[in-house]
Each structure stands twice: as structure tokens, then as C-alpha cells.
Amino acid sequence: MTEWASLSRETQSPKARTMTVDILSDAFFDSLSSAAAPIEHAETLPPACYTDAGFHAFEKAAVFDHEWLCVGREAWVANPGDYFTTHIIDEPIIVARTRAGELKAMSAVCQHRAMLVAEGAGNARGFVCPYHHWTYGLDGSLIAAPAMERTCDFDKARFNLPTFRTEVWLGFLFINFDPDARPLSPRLTALTDALAPYDLAAAEGEKPGAPGVYPWNWKVMFENNNDGYHANRLHQGPLHDFVPSALATFPPLPPDTAGYLRFNGTTHRDASFNATQRALFSVFPGLSEADRHRMIFANVPPTLSLVVGPDLVIYLIVRATGPESLEMDTGVLVAPGVMADAAYGHKMAMAMAAAMQIVGQDLHVDERVQRGLRSRFAVRGRYSWQEGAQSAFNGWLTPRYQAAWARRRNGEAAPR
Ligand code: FES
Ligand SMILES: [Fe+2]
């Protein structure tokens, strides 16, 4: 999957936007309610939500510090000692499987002088910081710190790597920086039910290669992933026409949902993104006839988007890195056993050739949307009914923004 990285875009923004007018005010947050209105009445978020460094700092505390963040697949740490590293909102992360088989997520930041204690992925007995060889267990506990015997009041137990909560949903591994966050899965029932026939926990796929690096706000990426309106417009042509915008439907969601989805009917059974427009791999075995005549576009903000077809799931792990930058891990999942097909690599190359073309069109738009959002002439736009997932996204975002702002105004502690 390393090809995805080749679609990375050079940063067009010459400088990070560090000089900003403070836009955060009661009036600003009140104005966000119109983004979460029913789609016929809704308007888009203010452009500053996508460009402003001050807003991004607020958003990190309001959203990213408390929501479940997808960091990978549980299968990437299948065996004791397996680990991988990643990062999101400037936090370097290690995910590891302990000798006892427990899943652990922790900061990669050495508690001595902040060197990162691990990089890449592999299998290890623990983590030895390369700088001065402080040694941590797979659970983050500090096991050894050389030549510290003369250091007064040095209590090794106080220098473990900070650990984070983990949760696995359909094989996707999430972390949460908030120790008091509510569990995720009970608030994903709409997605869990829709995706049950695909049995994604058992689905297989290689760990993605290098991430794509993109110069736009994470919400621009999410909104593109959400967007059924552009499907047979931007992507008009033989690789995409079988999934027309007019066949988009938006199922009702529970009030406290942590994710949302769109069904999009296809013009024929077992359709898939490649030049044949047909499934190249065995379809997921549990699918109904209805499943075989549609695709599902599911989102668990602020990090995970799924493009679900009868034979192939593409997952996108969006990792915000700044107000106008992100990284994205792009992986694929197929039904168990499919990867054993001798022609698997050839078929996947066909599928990826089509996906790269489609994704390339999206990335071009994303880049230029971000440029547009920086303009003084960018406005709060209006939506088509085919953009129902955008108001679902706004309905997830704006109460979080507004609640965090209210708490800040009231001088309350961090949101729970
Ligand atoms: S910074 Fe890690 S041992 Fe010194
Ligand atoms: Fe697209």
C-alpha cells in the first residue's frame, strides 16, 4: 500500500498560520448551531474552523483530547511483543501487546528528556530509549534507568510512560487521552448493525505503508470522505458511475451516535471500483442481496472513514497534525482467505489503479478547497440533500465545540 504515499501533496501554505485574530467568542460559537440544522436549513461551518490556528488549538482540547481516536488495526499487534508507533495532534504513540496478551497504548515520549523511545513497528521485549538507555516494559513501566543511584528522591515508579485507554471496534483499535471517556462501541450501534454482515473484525489486509501527508484541515478530508454529492460529478466516468449520487440514502441515527453513515445504491450487483466495475475478490460471505447492491460510507470522527463494498473495504485513518495539515493511513480489508488467492496481488493492483485515480481527483479538490477556505471571500455555504452526511458530521462536531466553549467560559475543568 505504499503507493498511497506517492499521492502526498507538497505543502502549499508557505507558513503555518501562527498569527491569528482571536475568533473565539460567544457569538462565534452560537453561530455554529446553523451547521447542525436539518440539511435543508443547514449552512457550512465558518471557514476559520478550517484555517485558524487558535481554533485548532481549541479544537484539540475540545475534541481530540476526549474522543476515541483510531490508530490502527488490532491485527497489527496480534502477538505478544508486537508493537507499532504512530502520532496524532503532536502526540507520539506506541501501541503494544504485552507478554500477558494485553493491549496497551502509551506515550512514546521518554520520561527522562523526551526522546521518542520507539519508532516504526516490530516485536520487542520492551523499549530501550536510544539516548540514555532508560528501559520500559511493553506496558510502559520503567524497568531500568542506568546511573541514577545518586539522584536524590528518584522514584522509578513515577516515571512510567503515560498510558491511554484502548477500545477495539470491528478490529479497529482506538485510543482515548481522556481516562473518563465513555466507551465507544455502545454509541456506534447504527454502524455496527450496518457493517455486521461484513464481519470486519475477521477481515484481513496488510498494514499500510507510509502515510500520505496533506496540506489541508482534517475536516476537509472528512467532509470529502462523507460526500455523496460529488460522487458522479467530480468522479464522473467509468470507474465511478455505478454508484450515483442520486442513490444516496442517509439512515436515521440514534441521538447520541458517535458515528454516521451513508448507503449508496449501485447500478448493478457486486459493483466495485475498478475498470470492470465488478467485484474482483470473493465477496464478504455474510452479505444480503441489499448489501450486494450498495456501498456503505461510514465515519467515526475525528479519525476513521470506511468505504465499504461487497468485496473490498478501504479504510482511512485521518490524523490531524495542525490546522492545515494531516497525515492519513490508507488500508484495505478483504474477506478471510482472499489474500491466499495466487492472483490476489494482481487483482489488488487493478483495484488500486482505479482507487488511485479516484483518490487523486479527491486530493486535488481537497487541496484547492483548503486554499479557497483561506480566502476572505469564502462564505458559509448551503447544502444539497445529497450531503446529508455533512450535517450528521456537523451534528457531531458543534455540540462538542459549544460544550467545550461553555465550560471554558465558566472556568470549569476539562470536559468529560
Ligand atoms: S531521553 Fe530517554 S533515556 Fe534519556
Ligand atoms: Fe471522492
GROMACS .gro file of C-alpha atoms and ligand atoms in nm:
model
  421
    1MET     CA    1   0.000   0.000   0.000
    2THR     CA    2   0.299   0.231  -0.018
    3GLU     CA    3   0.160   0.380  -0.340
    4TRP     CA    4  -0.077   0.594  -0.136
    5ALA     CA    5   0.214   0.792   0.000
    6SER     CA    6   0.304   0.885  -0.357
    7LEU     CA    7  -0.020   1.082  -0.364
    8SER     CA    8   0.106   1.307  -0.085
    9ARG     CA    9   0.083   1.673  -0.166
   10GLU     CA   10   0.350   1.935  -0.115
   11THR     CA   11   0.251   2.192   0.142
   12GLN     CA   12   0.117   2.491  -0.049
   13SER     CA   13   0.073   2.706   0.257
   14PRO     CA   14   0.409   2.886   0.284
   15LYS     CA   15   0.387   2.932   0.660
   16ALA     CA   16   0.182   2.789   0.938
   17ARG     CA   17  -0.081   3.041   1.036
   18THR     CA   18   0.054   3.139   1.370
   19MET     CA   19  -0.073   3.498   1.364
   20THR     CA   20  -0.447   3.494   1.404
   21VAL     CA   21  -0.717   3.722   1.530
   22ASP     CA   22  -0.886   3.558   1.825
   23ILE     CA   23  -1.213   3.448   1.672
   24LEU     CA   24  -1.334   3.254   1.975
   25SER     CA   25  -1.637   3.430   2.120
   26ASP     CA   26  -1.991   3.354   2.238
   27ALA     CA   27  -2.127   3.488   1.908
   28PHE     CA   28  -1.894   3.265   1.708
   29PHE     CA   29  -1.995   2.950   1.893
   30ASP     CA   30  -2.365   3.042   1.885
   31SER     CA   31  -2.336   3.080   1.509
   32LEU     CA   32  -2.224   2.718   1.473
   33SER     CA   33  -2.573   2.588   1.552
   34SER     CA   34  -2.684   2.655   1.196
   35ALA     CA   35  -2.429   2.399   1.070
   36ALA     CA   36  -2.604   2.123   1.264
   37ALA     CA   37  -2.956   2.213   1.148
   38PRO     CA   38  -3.151   1.970   0.926
   39ILE     CA   39  -2.984   1.958   0.588
   40GLU     CA   40  -3.249   2.175   0.415
   41HIS     CA   41  -3.170   2.457   0.657
   42ALA     CA   42  -2.806   2.398   0.740
   43GLU     CA   43  -2.507   2.603   0.633
   44THR     CA   44  -2.144   2.505   0.634
   45LEU     CA   45  -1.907   2.574   0.922
   46PRO     CA   46  -1.727   2.911   0.917
   47PRO     CA   47  -1.412   2.892   0.703
   48ALA     CA   48  -1.199   2.987   1.006
   49CYS     CA   49  -1.277   2.644   1.155
   50TYR     CA   50  -1.051   2.502   0.882
   51THR     CA   51  -0.768   2.753   0.883
   52ASP     CA   52  -0.731   2.928   1.216
   53ALA     CA   53  -0.450   2.818   1.449
   54GLY     CA   54  -0.636   2.943   1.756
   55PHE     CA   55  -0.944   2.746   1.661
   56HIS     CA   56  -0.733   2.438   1.601
   57ALA     CA   57  -0.579   2.468   1.949
   58PHE     CA   58  -0.931   2.497   2.092
   59GLU     CA   59  -1.046   2.201   1.883
   60LYS     CA   60  -0.761   1.981   2.003
   61ALA     CA   61  -0.873   2.034   2.361
   62ALA     CA   62  -1.246   2.021   2.284
   63VAL     CA   63  -1.246   1.718   2.055
   64PHE     CA   64  -0.919   1.529   2.024
   65ASP     CA   65  -0.839   1.519   2.395
   66HIS     CA   66  -1.168   1.341   2.470
   67GLU     CA   67  -1.283   1.143   2.168
   68TRP     CA   68  -1.184   0.793   2.062
   69LEU     CA   69  -0.907   0.812   1.803
   70CYS     CA   70  -0.842   0.526   1.566
   71VAL     CA   71  -0.472   0.445   1.547
   72GLY     CA   72  -0.474   0.118   1.353
   73ARG     CA   73  -0.596  -0.241   1.344
   74GLU     CA   74  -0.572  -0.477   1.637
   75ALA     CA   75  -0.420  -0.732   1.395
   76TRP     CA   76  -0.108  -0.514   1.374
   77VAL     CA   77  -0.026  -0.623   1.730
   78ALA     CA   78  -0.152  -0.981   1.712
   79ASN     CA   79   0.130  -1.146   1.909
   80PRO     CA   80   0.295  -1.078   2.246
   81GLY     CA   81   0.574  -0.825   2.196
   82ASP     CA   82   0.426  -0.680   1.875
   83TYR     CA   83   0.419  -0.302   1.867
   84PHE     CA   84   0.370  -0.014   1.627
   85THR     CA   85   0.412   0.361   1.656
   86THR     CA   86   0.203   0.645   1.525
   87HIS     CA   87   0.117   1.002   1.617
   88ILE     CA   88  -0.179   1.234   1.625
   89ILE     CA   89  -0.213   1.602   1.728
   90ASP     CA   90   0.160   1.609   1.804
   91GLU     CA   91   0.141   1.313   2.041
   92PRO     CA   92   0.376   1.025   1.957
   93ILE     CA   93   0.207   0.696   2.046
   94ILE     CA   94   0.314   0.335   2.091
   95VAL     CA   95   0.064   0.051   2.077
   96ALA     CA   96   0.193  -0.282   2.209
   97ARG     CA   97   0.079  -0.632   2.305
   98THR     CA   98   0.225  -0.736   2.640
   99ARG     CA   99   0.365  -1.081   2.719
  100ALA     CA  100   0.037  -1.148   2.900
  101GLY     CA  101  -0.152  -1.064   2.581
  102GLU     CA  102  -0.288  -0.731   2.699
  103LEU     CA  103  -0.327  -0.443   2.456
  104LYS     CA  104  -0.150  -0.126   2.573
  105ALA     CA  105  -0.135   0.224   2.426
  106MET     CA  106   0.115   0.469   2.568
  107SER     CA  107   0.308   0.784   2.501
  108ALA     CA  108   0.635   0.724   2.315
  109VAL     CA  109   0.794   1.018   2.498
  110CYS     CA  110   1.079   0.916   2.728
  111GLN     CA  111   1.017   1.040   3.080
  112HIS     CA  112   1.383   1.135   3.110
  113ARG     CA  113   1.444   1.402   2.844
  114ALA     CA  114   1.168   1.341   2.592
  115MET     CA  115   1.343   1.130   2.331
  116LEU     CA  116   1.098   0.903   2.148
  117VAL     CA  117   1.165   0.555   2.281
  118ALA     CA  118   1.045   0.363   1.975
  119GLU     CA  119   0.990   0.413   1.604
  120GLY     CA  120   0.840   0.207   1.327
  121ALA     CA  121   0.693  -0.129   1.419
  122GLY     CA  122   0.820  -0.470   1.521
  123ASN     CA  123   0.839  -0.724   1.800
  124ALA     CA  124   1.030  -0.642   2.117
  125ARG     CA  125   1.071  -0.739   2.481
  126GLY     CA  126   1.041  -0.375   2.580
  127PHE     CA  127   1.157  -0.030   2.474
  128VAL     CA  128   1.512   0.091   2.536
  129CYS     CA  129   1.539   0.464   2.487
  130PRO     CA  130   1.829   0.511   2.245
  131TYR     CA  131   1.952   0.826   2.419
  132HIS     CA  132   2.050   0.713   2.772
  133HIS     CA  133   1.901   0.364   2.779
  134TRP     CA  134   1.615   0.407   3.017
  135THR     CA  135   1.423   0.085   2.961
  136TYR     CA  136   1.047   0.045   2.961
  137GLY     CA  137   0.832  -0.268   2.958
  138LEU     CA  138   0.569  -0.339   2.694
  139ASP     CA  139   0.316  -0.196   2.940
  140GLY     CA  140   0.508   0.132   2.967
  141SER     CA  141   0.653   0.071   3.313
  142LEU     CA  142   1.006   0.199   3.370
  143ILE     CA  143   1.216  -0.110   3.436
  144ALA     CA  144   1.568   0.031   3.445
  145ALA     CA  145   1.738   0.371   3.446
  146PRO     CA  146   2.118   0.347   3.447
  147ALA     CA  147   2.342   0.555   3.677
  148MET     CA  148   2.053   0.713   3.862
  149GLU     CA  149   2.159   0.582   4.205
  150ARG     CA  150   2.296   0.922   4.319
  151THR     CA  151   1.987   1.109   4.205
  152CYS     CA  152   1.800   1.223   4.516
  153ASP     CA  153   1.438   1.115   4.560
  154PHE     CA  154   1.428   0.941   4.226
  155ASP     CA  155   1.128   0.712   4.236
  156LYS     CA  156   1.129   0.491   3.926
  157ALA     CA  157   0.760   0.418   3.967
  158ARG     CA  158   0.680   0.783   3.897
  159PHE     CA  159   0.842   0.777   3.553
  160ASN     CA  160   0.640   0.518   3.365
  161LEU     CA  161   0.526   0.605   3.013
  162PRO     CA  162   0.177   0.758   3.035
  163THR     CA  163  -0.080   0.505   2.917
  164PHE     CA  164  -0.411   0.564   2.742
  165ARG     CA  165  -0.739   0.379   2.728
  166THR     CA  166  -0.794   0.146   2.436
  167GLU     CA  167  -1.101   0.004   2.272
  168VAL     CA  168  -1.138  -0.224   1.972
  169TRP     CA  169  -1.437  -0.191   1.742
  170LEU     CA  170  -1.469  -0.424   1.440
  171GLY     CA  171  -1.093  -0.486   1.459
  172PHE     CA  172  -1.012  -0.113   1.458
  173LEU     CA  173  -0.803  -0.003   1.751
  174PHE     CA  174  -0.889   0.324   1.923
  175ILE     CA  175  -0.720   0.517   2.200
  176ASN     CA  176  -0.854   0.792   2.422
  177PHE     CA  177  -0.648   1.052   2.608
  178ASP     CA  178  -0.939   1.102   2.849
  179PRO     CA  179  -0.939   0.841   3.127
  180ASP     CA  180  -1.307   0.912   3.193
  181ALA     CA  181  -1.434   0.892   2.835
  182ARG     CA  182  -1.748   0.688   2.777
  183PRO     CA  183  -1.698   0.363   2.586
  184LEU     CA  184  -1.723   0.397   2.210
  185SER     CA  185  -1.891   0.079   2.085
  186PRO     CA  186  -2.228   0.134   2.261
  187ARG     CA  187  -2.257   0.462   2.070
  188LEU     CA  188  -2.180   0.306   1.731
  189THR     CA  189  -2.480   0.075   1.704
  190ALA     CA  190  -2.604   0.222   1.374
  191LEU     CA  191  -2.269   0.147   1.211
  192THR     CA  192  -2.217  -0.184   1.387
  193ASP     CA  193  -2.555  -0.311   1.265
  194ALA     CA  194  -2.498  -0.197   0.906
  195LEU     CA  195  -2.148  -0.346   0.896
  196ALA     CA  196  -2.224  -0.672   1.078
  197PRO     CA  197  -2.257  -0.878   0.754
  198TYR     CA  198  -1.900  -0.786   0.657
  199ASP     CA  199  -1.752  -0.921   0.984
  200LEU     CA  200  -1.475  -0.662   0.969
  201ALA     CA  201  -1.315  -0.792   1.290
  202ALA     CA  202  -1.216  -1.102   1.094
  203ALA     CA  203  -1.136  -0.924   0.767
  204GLU     CA  204  -0.775  -0.930   0.650
  205GLY     CA  205  -0.532  -0.687   0.495
  206GLU     CA  206  -0.172  -0.576   0.507
  207LYS     CA  207  -0.063  -0.300   0.738
  208PRO     CA  208  -0.050   0.020   0.530
  209GLY     CA  209   0.287   0.161   0.429
  210ALA     CA  210   0.399   0.519   0.470
  211PRO     CA  211   0.112   0.763   0.531
  212GLY     CA  212   0.003   1.030   0.289
  213VAL     CA  213   0.091   1.383   0.405
  214TYR     CA  214  -0.155   1.654   0.305
  215PRO     CA  215  -0.174   2.032   0.348
  216TRP     CA  216  -0.536   2.068   0.449
  217ASN     CA  217  -0.754   2.061   0.758
  218TRP     CA  218  -0.868   1.721   0.883
  219LYS     CA  219  -1.234   1.825   0.840
  220VAL     CA  220  -1.179   1.895   0.469
  221MET     CA  221  -1.063   1.534   0.441
  222PHE     CA  222  -1.352   1.401   0.645
  223GLU     CA  223  -1.609   1.600   0.451
  224ASN     CA  224  -1.470   1.469   0.125
  225ASN     CA  225  -1.492   1.115   0.258
  226ASN     CA  226  -1.850   1.188   0.367
  227ASP     CA  227  -1.965   1.344   0.047
  228GLY     CA  228  -2.212   1.167  -0.178
  229TYR     CA  229  -2.288   1.486  -0.371
  230HIS     CA  230  -1.964   1.482  -0.568
  231ALA     CA  231  -1.970   1.108  -0.642
  232ASN     CA  232  -2.086   1.114  -1.002
  233ARG     CA  233  -1.983   1.472  -1.066
  234LEU     CA  234  -1.616   1.505  -0.971
  235HIS     CA  235  -1.569   1.133  -1.037
  236GLN     CA  236  -1.785   1.120  -1.348
  237GLY     CA  237  -1.659   0.837  -1.566
  238PRO     CA  238  -1.644   0.459  -1.599
  239LEU     CA  239  -1.461   0.400  -1.270
  240HIS     CA  240  -1.732   0.554  -1.056
  241ASP     CA  241  -2.059   0.594  -1.245
  242PHE     CA  242  -2.210   0.277  -1.097
  243VAL     CA  243  -2.251   0.450  -0.761
  244PRO     CA  244  -2.451   0.762  -0.850
  245SER     CA  245  -2.521   1.043  -0.605
  246ALA     CA  246  -2.895   1.007  -0.663
  247LEU     CA  247  -2.889   0.664  -0.495
  248ALA     CA  248  -2.751   0.805  -0.167
  249THR     CA  249  -2.961   0.746   0.144
  250PHE     CA  250  -2.894   0.856   0.498
  251PRO     CA  251  -3.033   0.622   0.764
  252PRO     CA  252  -3.167   0.771   1.087
  253LEU     CA  253  -2.914   0.775   1.368
  254PRO     CA  254  -2.954   0.740   1.745
  255PRO     CA  255  -2.933   1.078   1.920
  256ASP     CA  256  -2.601   1.007   2.093
  257THR     CA  257  -2.434   0.838   1.796
  258ALA     CA  258  -2.055   0.856   1.777
  259GLY     CA  259  -2.057   0.784   1.403
  260TYR     CA  260  -2.274   0.818   1.095
  261LEU     CA  261  -2.309   0.658   0.754
  262ARG     CA  262  -2.448   0.679   0.408
  263PHE     CA  263  -2.577   0.395   0.199
  264ASN     CA  264  -2.522   0.443  -0.171
  265GLY     CA  265  -2.703   0.213  -0.410
  266THR     CA  266  -2.515   0.075  -0.709
  267THR     CA  267  -2.650   0.030  -1.059
  268HIS     CA  268  -2.559  -0.339  -1.057
  269ARG     CA  269  -2.489  -0.622  -0.812
  270ASP     CA  270  -2.141  -0.673  -0.662
  271ALA     CA  271  -2.004  -0.349  -0.802
  272SER     CA  272  -1.650  -0.243  -0.718
  273PHE     CA  273  -1.407   0.038  -0.800
  274ASN     CA  274  -1.203  -0.096  -1.090
  275ALA     CA  275  -1.217  -0.092  -1.468
  276THR     CA  276  -1.455  -0.390  -1.478
  277GLN     CA  277  -1.690  -0.221  -1.225
  278ARG     CA  278  -1.734  -0.567  -1.070
  279ALA     CA  279  -1.602  -0.739  -0.760
  280LEU     CA  280  -1.254  -0.880  -0.823
  281PHE     CA  281  -1.237  -1.072  -0.496
  282SER     CA  282  -1.477  -1.313  -0.328
  283VAL     CA  283  -1.750  -1.105  -0.168
  284PHE     CA  284  -1.780  -1.095   0.209
  285PRO     CA  285  -1.968  -1.418   0.284
  286GLY     CA  286  -2.240  -1.278   0.511
  287LEU     CA  287  -2.384  -1.019   0.270
  288SER     CA  288  -2.757  -0.990   0.192
  289GLU     CA  289  -2.888  -0.907  -0.154
  290ALA     CA  290  -2.938  -0.549  -0.034
  291ASP     CA  291  -2.572  -0.532   0.073
  292ARG     CA  292  -2.463  -0.657  -0.269
  293HIS     CA  293  -2.648  -0.374  -0.438
  294ARG     CA  294  -2.496  -0.090  -0.241
  295MET     CA  295  -2.187   0.057  -0.083
  296ILE     CA  296  -2.158   0.193   0.269
  297PHE     CA  297  -1.963   0.506   0.355
  298ALA     CA  298  -1.919   0.508   0.733
  299ASN     CA  299  -1.741   0.755   0.955
  300VAL     CA  300  -1.623   0.758   1.315
  301PRO     CA  301  -1.498   1.113   1.363
  302PRO     CA  302  -1.246   1.254   1.414
  303THR     CA  303  -1.025   0.980   1.263
  304LEU     CA  304  -1.185   0.685   1.082
  305SER     CA  305  -1.361   0.669   0.745
  306LEU     CA  306  -1.467   0.346   0.575
  307VAL     CA  307  -1.553   0.287   0.210
  308VAL     CA  308  -1.730  -0.048   0.214
  309GLY     CA  309  -1.805  -0.251  -0.098
  310PRO     CA  310  -1.913  -0.611  -0.148
  311ASP     CA  311  -1.558  -0.743  -0.190
  312LEU     CA  312  -1.330  -0.470  -0.059
  313VAL     CA  313  -1.317  -0.222   0.227
  314ILE     CA  314  -1.090   0.080   0.212
  315TYR     CA  315  -1.021   0.240   0.549
  316LEU     CA  316  -0.878   0.583   0.601
  317ILE     CA  317  -0.722   0.680   0.934
  318VAL     CA  318  -0.708   1.059   0.932
  319ARG     CA  319  -0.452   1.201   1.174
  320ALA     CA  320  -0.465   1.577   1.222
  321THR     CA  321  -0.120   1.730   1.257
  322GLY     CA  322  -0.206   2.101   1.256
  323PRO     CA  323  -0.474   2.350   1.147
  324GLU     CA  324  -0.388   2.297   0.782
  325SER     CA  325  -0.219   1.959   0.778
  326LEU     CA  326  -0.285   1.593   0.830
  327GLU     CA  327  -0.146   1.251   0.769
  328MET     CA  328  -0.359   0.962   0.652
  329ASP     CA  329  -0.306   0.588   0.673
  330THR     CA  330  -0.492   0.410   0.393
  331GLY     CA  331  -0.552   0.038   0.414
  332VAL     CA  332  -0.769  -0.231   0.260
  333LEU     CA  333  -0.958  -0.526   0.403
  334VAL     CA  334  -1.089  -0.834   0.227
  335ALA     CA  335  -1.277  -1.146   0.339
  336PRO     CA  336  -1.076  -1.413   0.523
  337GLY     CA  337  -0.885  -1.635   0.281
  338VAL     CA  338  -0.897  -1.394  -0.012
  339MET     CA  339  -0.531  -1.299   0.028
  340ALA     CA  340  -0.434  -1.662  -0.032
  341ASP     CA  341  -0.554  -1.636  -0.394
  342ALA     CA  342  -0.246  -1.661  -0.617
  343ALA     CA  343  -0.382  -1.372  -0.823
  344TYR     CA  344  -0.452  -1.154  -0.519
  345GLY     CA  345  -0.165  -0.915  -0.583
  346HIS     CA  346  -0.259  -0.871  -0.949
  347LYS     CA  347  -0.624  -0.810  -0.865
  348MET     CA  348  -0.532  -0.564  -0.592
  349ALA     CA  349  -0.311  -0.379  -0.836
  350MET     CA  350  -0.616  -0.342  -1.065
  351ALA     CA  351  -0.829  -0.216  -0.777
  352MET     CA  352  -0.560   0.025  -0.662
  353ALA     CA  353  -0.510   0.163  -1.011
  354ALA     CA  354  -0.874   0.270  -1.010
  355ALA     CA  355  -0.867   0.385  -0.649
  356MET     CA  356  -0.558   0.596  -0.709
  357GLN     CA  357  -0.729   0.771  -0.998
  358ILE     CA  358  -1.042   0.840  -0.795
  359VAL     CA  359  -0.848   0.940  -0.484
  360GLY     CA  360  -0.627   1.165  -0.696
  361GLN     CA  361  -0.937   1.359  -0.802
  362ASP     CA  362  -1.040   1.394  -0.438
  363LEU     CA  363  -0.696   1.509  -0.326
  364HIS     CA  364  -0.686   1.774  -0.597
  365VAL     CA  365  -1.017   1.908  -0.470
  366ASP     CA  366  -0.913   1.891  -0.105
  367GLU     CA  367  -0.601   2.092  -0.173
  368ARG     CA  368  -0.787   2.362  -0.358
  369VAL     CA  369  -1.076   2.371  -0.108
  370GLN     CA  370  -0.820   2.448   0.162
  371ARG     CA  371  -0.683   2.733  -0.050
  372GLY     CA  372  -1.038   2.859  -0.101
  373LEU     CA  373  -1.111   2.843   0.270
  374ARG     CA  374  -0.821   3.084   0.335
  375SER     CA  375  -0.980   3.346   0.114
  376ARG     CA  376  -1.167   3.646   0.253
  377PHE     CA  377  -1.434   3.556   0.000
  378ALA     CA  378  -1.502   3.212   0.143
  379VAL     CA  379  -1.856   3.203   0.284
  380ARG     CA  380  -2.076   2.974   0.483
  381GLY     CA  381  -2.235   2.775   0.200
  382ARG     CA  382  -2.557   2.575   0.176
  383TYR     CA  383  -2.607   2.202   0.125
  384SER     CA  384  -2.780   1.969  -0.121
  385TRP     CA  385  -2.990   1.684   0.016
  386GLN     CA  386  -2.713   1.458  -0.117
  387GLU     CA  387  -2.484   1.600   0.151
  388GLY     CA  388  -2.678   1.455   0.443
  389ALA     CA  389  -2.361   1.314   0.598
  390GLN     CA  390  -2.219   1.665   0.627
  391SER     CA  391  -2.495   1.776   0.861
  392ALA     CA  392  -2.451   1.448   1.053
  393PHE     CA  393  -2.083   1.539   1.089
  394ASN     CA  394  -2.173   1.893   1.196
  395GLY     CA  395  -2.426   1.746   1.439
  396TRP     CA  396  -2.143   1.552   1.597
  397LEU     CA  397  -1.897   1.842   1.598
  398THR     CA  398  -2.086   2.150   1.701
  399PRO     CA  399  -2.227   2.030   2.036
  400ARG     CA  400  -1.874   1.929   2.131
  401TYR     CA  401  -1.739   2.270   2.031
  402GLN     CA  402  -2.019   2.453   2.208
  403ALA     CA  403  -1.999   2.246   2.527
  404ALA     CA  404  -1.624   2.291   2.549
  405TRP     CA  405  -1.660   2.665   2.493
  406ALA     CA  406  -1.928   2.689   2.763
  407ARG     CA  407  -1.702   2.505   3.005
  408ARG     CA  408  -1.411   2.731   2.922
  409ARG     CA  409  -1.629   3.041   2.971
  410ASN     CA  410  -1.746   2.905   3.306
  411GLY     CA  411  -1.391   2.825   3.409
  412GLU     CA  412  -1.477   2.461   3.452
  413ALA     CA  413  -1.237   2.171   3.431
  414ALA     CA  414  -1.171   1.985   3.109
  415PRO     CA  415  -1.478   1.827   2.951
  416ARG     CA  416  -1.568   1.468   3.020
  417FES     S1  417   1.590   1.076   2.694
  417FES    FE1  418   1.541   0.869   2.714
  417FES     S2  419   1.695   0.789   2.840
  417FES    FE2  420   1.741   0.998   2.828
  418FE      FE  421  -1.449   1.132  -0.391
   0.00000   0.00000   0.00000
